[in-house]
Amino acid sequence: MGTFNKIYEEYARPVHGFLLRLTRNEGLAEELLQETFYQALQHIDRFEGRCSLYTWLCQIGKNAWYKECRRSRRYSDEKMEDLVVADTKMSVEEQIILKDEFVRVQRAIQKLDEPYKDVFILHAIGEVKLVEIAAIYGKSESWARMTFFRAKQK
């Protein structure tokens, strides 16, 4: 168990940052962080070492987020009005435009087919390196680059 505590100490902060960028909600990110490490502890025997431990943990966290979205419909269109714009210098019109753009981007990401959706989320939002994403899928780095490029175009 001591080894797992070391892993938690080393990776909790960066994985939390990934989940916070993904969810844009501190409470949910914290909840998903705990679920991520619980799942990692339960399935540590499945870690094959084809990617970094950070990438593996982010993948678990992303899957937990997808599961939470499906379970609670937390990110449905009706909830988007709860999006708070941090820049108070923006006019009401600018805030509405920003919210509308955010909703459009979220919808576009959700409509992407696999593996485009995963590659885009991991790289653009989670800042996971393309070489690590390629390792997750057992593919080449050029495959990951092309998949990310195509996801952006779609």
mmCIF file of C-alpha atoms in Angstrom:
data_model
loop_
_atom_site.group_PDB
_atom_site.id
_atom_site.type_symbol
_atom_site.label_atom_id
_atom_site.label_comp_id
_atom_site.label_asym_id
_atom_site.label_seq_id
_atom_site.Cartn_x
_atom_site.Cartn_y
_atom_site.Cartn_z
ATOM 1 C CA MET A 1 0.000 0.000 0.000
ATOM 2 C CA GLY A 2 2.982 2.322 0.568
ATOM 3 C CA THR A 3 3.810 2.239 -3.139
ATOM 4 C CA PHE A 4 0.281 3.278 -4.018
ATOM 5 C CA ASN A 5 0.512 6.187 -1.573
ATOM 6 C CA LYS A 6 3.653 7.341 -3.378
ATOM 7 C CA ILE A 7 1.816 7.108 -6.694
ATOM 8 C CA TYR A 8 -1.052 9.142 -5.268
ATOM 9 C CA GLU A 9 1.301 11.805 -3.918
ATOM 10 C CA GLU A 10 3.069 12.100 -7.271
ATOM 11 C CA TYR A 11 0.073 12.010 -9.609
ATOM 12 C CA ALA A 12 -2.916 13.378 -7.680
ATOM 13 C CA ARG A 13 -2.185 17.012 -8.481
ATOM 14 C CA PRO A 14 -1.603 16.618 -12.262
ATOM 15 C CA VAL A 15 -4.568 14.243 -12.635
ATOM 16 C CA HIS A 16 -6.732 16.692 -10.677
ATOM 17 C CA GLY A 17 -5.623 19.441 -13.080
ATOM 18 C CA PHE A 18 -6.614 17.264 -16.038
ATOM 19 C CA LEU A 19 -10.024 16.540 -14.504
ATOM 20 C CA LEU A 20 -10.554 20.199 -13.644
ATOM 21 C CA ARG A 21 -9.854 21.224 -17.253
ATOM 22 C CA LEU A 22 -12.189 18.482 -18.410
ATOM 23 C CA THR A 23 -15.099 19.233 -16.076
ATOM 24 C CA ARG A 24 -14.598 22.927 -15.265
ATOM 25 C CA ASN A 25 -16.048 22.110 -11.840
ATOM 26 C CA GLU A 26 -13.842 21.873 -8.723
ATOM 27 C CA GLY A 27 -16.219 19.646 -6.755
ATOM 28 C CA LEU A 28 -16.760 17.235 -9.594
ATOM 29 C CA ALA A 29 -13.042 17.142 -10.382
ATOM 30 C CA GLU A 30 -12.284 16.212 -6.774
ATOM 31 C CA GLU A 31 -14.968 13.537 -6.791
ATOM 32 C CA LEU A 32 -13.649 12.078 -10.048
ATOM 33 C CA LEU A 33 -10.084 12.183 -8.714
ATOM 34 C CA GLN A 34 -11.091 9.943 -5.827
ATOM 35 C CA GLU A 35 -12.964 7.610 -8.190
ATOM 36 C CA THR A 36 -9.948 7.530 -10.520
ATOM 37 C CA PHE A 37 -7.553 6.423 -7.805
ATOM 38 C CA TYR A 38 -10.071 3.952 -6.406
ATOM 39 C CA GLN A 39 -10.436 2.357 -9.847
ATOM 40 C CA ALA A 40 -6.664 2.438 -10.339
ATOM 41 C CA LEU A 41 -6.139 0.624 -7.046
ATOM 42 C CA GLN A 42 -8.779 -1.958 -7.952
ATOM 43 C CA HIS A 43 -7.280 -2.594 -11.398
ATOM 44 C CA ILE A 44 -3.565 -1.901 -10.970
ATOM 45 C CA ASP A 45 -2.901 -5.425 -12.270
ATOM 46 C CA ARG A 46 -4.284 -4.301 -15.660
ATOM 47 C CA PHE A 47 -1.667 -1.570 -16.096
ATOM 48 C CA GLU A 48 0.526 -2.916 -18.882
ATOM 49 C CA GLY A 49 3.079 -0.109 -19.003
ATOM 50 C CA ARG A 50 2.391 0.714 -22.674
ATOM 51 C CA CYS A 51 1.896 4.341 -21.650
ATOM 52 C CA SER A 52 2.888 6.479 -18.707
ATOM 53 C CA LEU A 53 1.096 6.027 -15.424
ATOM 54 C CA TYR A 54 -0.192 9.611 -15.746
ATOM 55 C CA THR A 55 -1.792 8.810 -19.106
ATOM 56 C CA TRP A 56 -3.364 5.645 -17.720
ATOM 57 C CA LEU A 57 -4.799 7.567 -14.749
ATOM 58 C CA CYS A 58 -6.145 10.300 -17.051
ATOM 59 C CA GLN A 59 -7.836 7.638 -19.172
ATOM 60 C CA ILE A 60 -9.496 6.213 -16.048
ATOM 61 C CA GLY A 61 -10.553 9.725 -15.005
ATOM 62 C CA LYS A 62 -11.955 10.520 -18.445
ATOM 63 C CA ASN A 63 -13.966 7.301 -18.424
ATOM 64 C CA ALA A 64 -15.278 8.136 -14.937
ATOM 65 C CA TRP A 65 -16.320 11.562 -16.245
ATOM 66 C CA TYR A 66 -18.155 9.996 -19.205
ATOM 67 C CA LYS A 67 -19.919 7.624 -16.826
ATOM 68 C CA GLU A 68 -20.900 10.529 -14.562
ATOM 69 C CA CYS A 69 -22.204 12.533 -17.528
ATOM 70 C CA ARG A 70 -24.364 9.638 -18.658
ATOM 71 C CA ARG A 71 -25.560 8.857 -15.137
ATOM 72 C CA SER A 72 -26.556 12.311 -14.001
ATOM 73 C CA ARG A 73 -26.933 14.266 -17.244
ATOM 74 C CA ARG A 74 -24.941 16.942 -15.410
ATOM 75 C CA TYR A 75 -23.774 18.500 -18.661
ATOM 76 C CA SER A 76 -27.022 18.643 -20.561
ATOM 77 C CA ASP A 77 -27.993 21.809 -22.393
ATOM 78 C CA GLU A 78 -30.301 22.858 -19.566
ATOM 79 C CA LYS A 79 -27.315 23.045 -17.195
ATOM 80 C CA MET A 80 -25.251 25.283 -19.457
ATOM 81 C CA GLU A 81 -26.884 28.424 -18.096
ATOM 82 C CA ASP A 82 -25.024 27.640 -14.875
ATOM 83 C CA LEU A 83 -21.722 28.370 -16.630
ATOM 84 C CA VAL A 84 -20.155 31.296 -14.807
ATOM 85 C CA VAL A 85 -18.007 33.678 -16.796
ATOM 86 C CA ALA A 86 -15.010 34.718 -14.699
ATOM 87 C CA ASP A 87 -14.280 37.921 -16.629
ATOM 88 C CA THR A 88 -16.740 40.411 -15.169
ATOM 89 C CA LYS A 89 -15.533 43.103 -17.593
ATOM 90 C CA MET A 90 -17.368 41.331 -20.379
ATOM 91 C CA SER A 91 -20.688 42.721 -21.491
ATOM 92 C CA VAL A 92 -23.816 40.619 -21.164
ATOM 93 C CA GLU A 93 -23.800 40.090 -24.929
ATOM 94 C CA GLU A 94 -20.195 38.852 -24.846
ATOM 95 C CA GLN A 95 -21.014 36.481 -21.995
ATOM 96 C CA ILE A 96 -23.974 35.054 -23.926
ATOM 97 C CA ILE A 97 -21.825 34.594 -27.036
ATOM 98 C CA LEU A 98 -19.145 32.862 -24.957
ATOM 99 C CA LYS A 99 -21.705 30.525 -23.395
ATOM 100 C CA ASP A 100 -23.155 29.747 -26.831
ATOM 101 C CA GLU A 101 -19.706 28.966 -28.224
ATOM 102 C CA PHE A 102 -18.956 26.746 -25.239
ATOM 103 C CA VAL A 103 -22.173 24.789 -25.792
ATOM 104 C CA ARG A 104 -21.407 24.403 -29.506
ATOM 105 C CA VAL A 105 -17.895 23.119 -28.806
ATOM 106 C CA GLN A 106 -19.163 20.672 -26.167
ATOM 107 C CA ARG A 107 -21.796 19.336 -28.587
ATOM 108 C CA ALA A 108 -19.238 19.017 -31.386
ATOM 109 C CA ILE A 109 -16.870 17.066 -29.143
ATOM 110 C CA GLN A 110 -19.660 14.737 -28.001
ATOM 111 C CA LYS A 111 -20.644 14.041 -31.631
ATOM 112 C CA LEU A 112 -17.148 12.894 -32.578
ATOM 113 C CA ASP A 113 -16.740 9.192 -33.185
ATOM 114 C CA GLU A 114 -14.152 7.145 -31.344
ATOM 115 C CA PRO A 115 -11.166 7.367 -31.318
ATOM 116 C CA TYR A 116 -11.379 11.007 -32.450
ATOM 117 C CA LYS A 117 -13.266 12.074 -29.318
ATOM 118 C CA ASP A 118 -10.795 10.423 -26.939
ATOM 119 C CA VAL A 119 -7.713 11.670 -28.756
ATOM 120 C CA PHE A 120 -9.081 15.217 -28.903
ATOM 121 C CA ILE A 121 -10.077 15.301 -25.233
ATOM 122 C CA LEU A 122 -6.845 13.747 -24.029
ATOM 123 C CA HIS A 123 -4.604 16.026 -26.086
ATOM 124 C CA ALA A 124 -6.487 19.334 -26.315
ATOM 125 C CA ILE A 125 -8.105 19.373 -22.908
ATOM 126 C CA GLY A 126 -5.993 16.969 -20.896
ATOM 127 C CA GLU A 127 -2.690 18.052 -22.433
ATOM 128 C CA VAL A 128 -1.574 14.434 -22.772
ATOM 129 C CA LYS A 129 1.272 14.090 -25.264
ATOM 130 C CA LEU A 130 0.421 12.485 -28.597
ATOM 131 C CA VAL A 131 3.144 9.876 -28.144
ATOM 132 C CA GLU A 132 1.449 8.750 -24.909
ATOM 133 C CA ILE A 133 -1.960 8.664 -26.592
ATOM 134 C CA ALA A 134 -0.457 6.516 -29.337
ATOM 135 C CA ALA A 135 0.861 4.141 -26.666
ATOM 136 C CA ILE A 136 -2.617 3.804 -25.141
ATOM 137 C CA TYR A 137 -3.991 2.648 -28.487
ATOM 138 C CA GLY A 138 -0.918 0.632 -29.443
ATOM 139 C CA LYS A 139 -0.450 2.822 -32.525
ATOM 140 C CA SER A 140 2.259 5.099 -33.873
ATOM 141 C CA GLU A 141 2.716 8.738 -32.969
ATOM 142 C CA SER A 142 1.892 9.702 -36.550
ATOM 143 C CA TRP A 143 -1.461 7.891 -36.152
ATOM 144 C CA ALA A 144 -2.157 9.977 -33.050
ATOM 145 C CA ARG A 145 -1.178 13.187 -34.861
ATOM 146 C CA MET A 146 -3.411 12.377 -37.831
ATOM 147 C CA THR A 147 -6.323 11.369 -35.591
ATOM 148 C CA PHE A 148 -6.029 14.619 -33.620
ATOM 149 C CA PHE A 149 -5.801 16.640 -36.840
ATOM 150 C CA ARG A 150 -8.907 14.942 -38.247
ATOM 151 C CA ALA A 151 -10.776 15.425 -34.958
ATOM 152 C CA LYS A 152 -10.054 19.160 -35.089
ATOM 153 C CA GLN A 153 -11.303 19.311 -38.679
ATOM 154 C CA LYS A 154 -14.501 17.460 -37.839
#
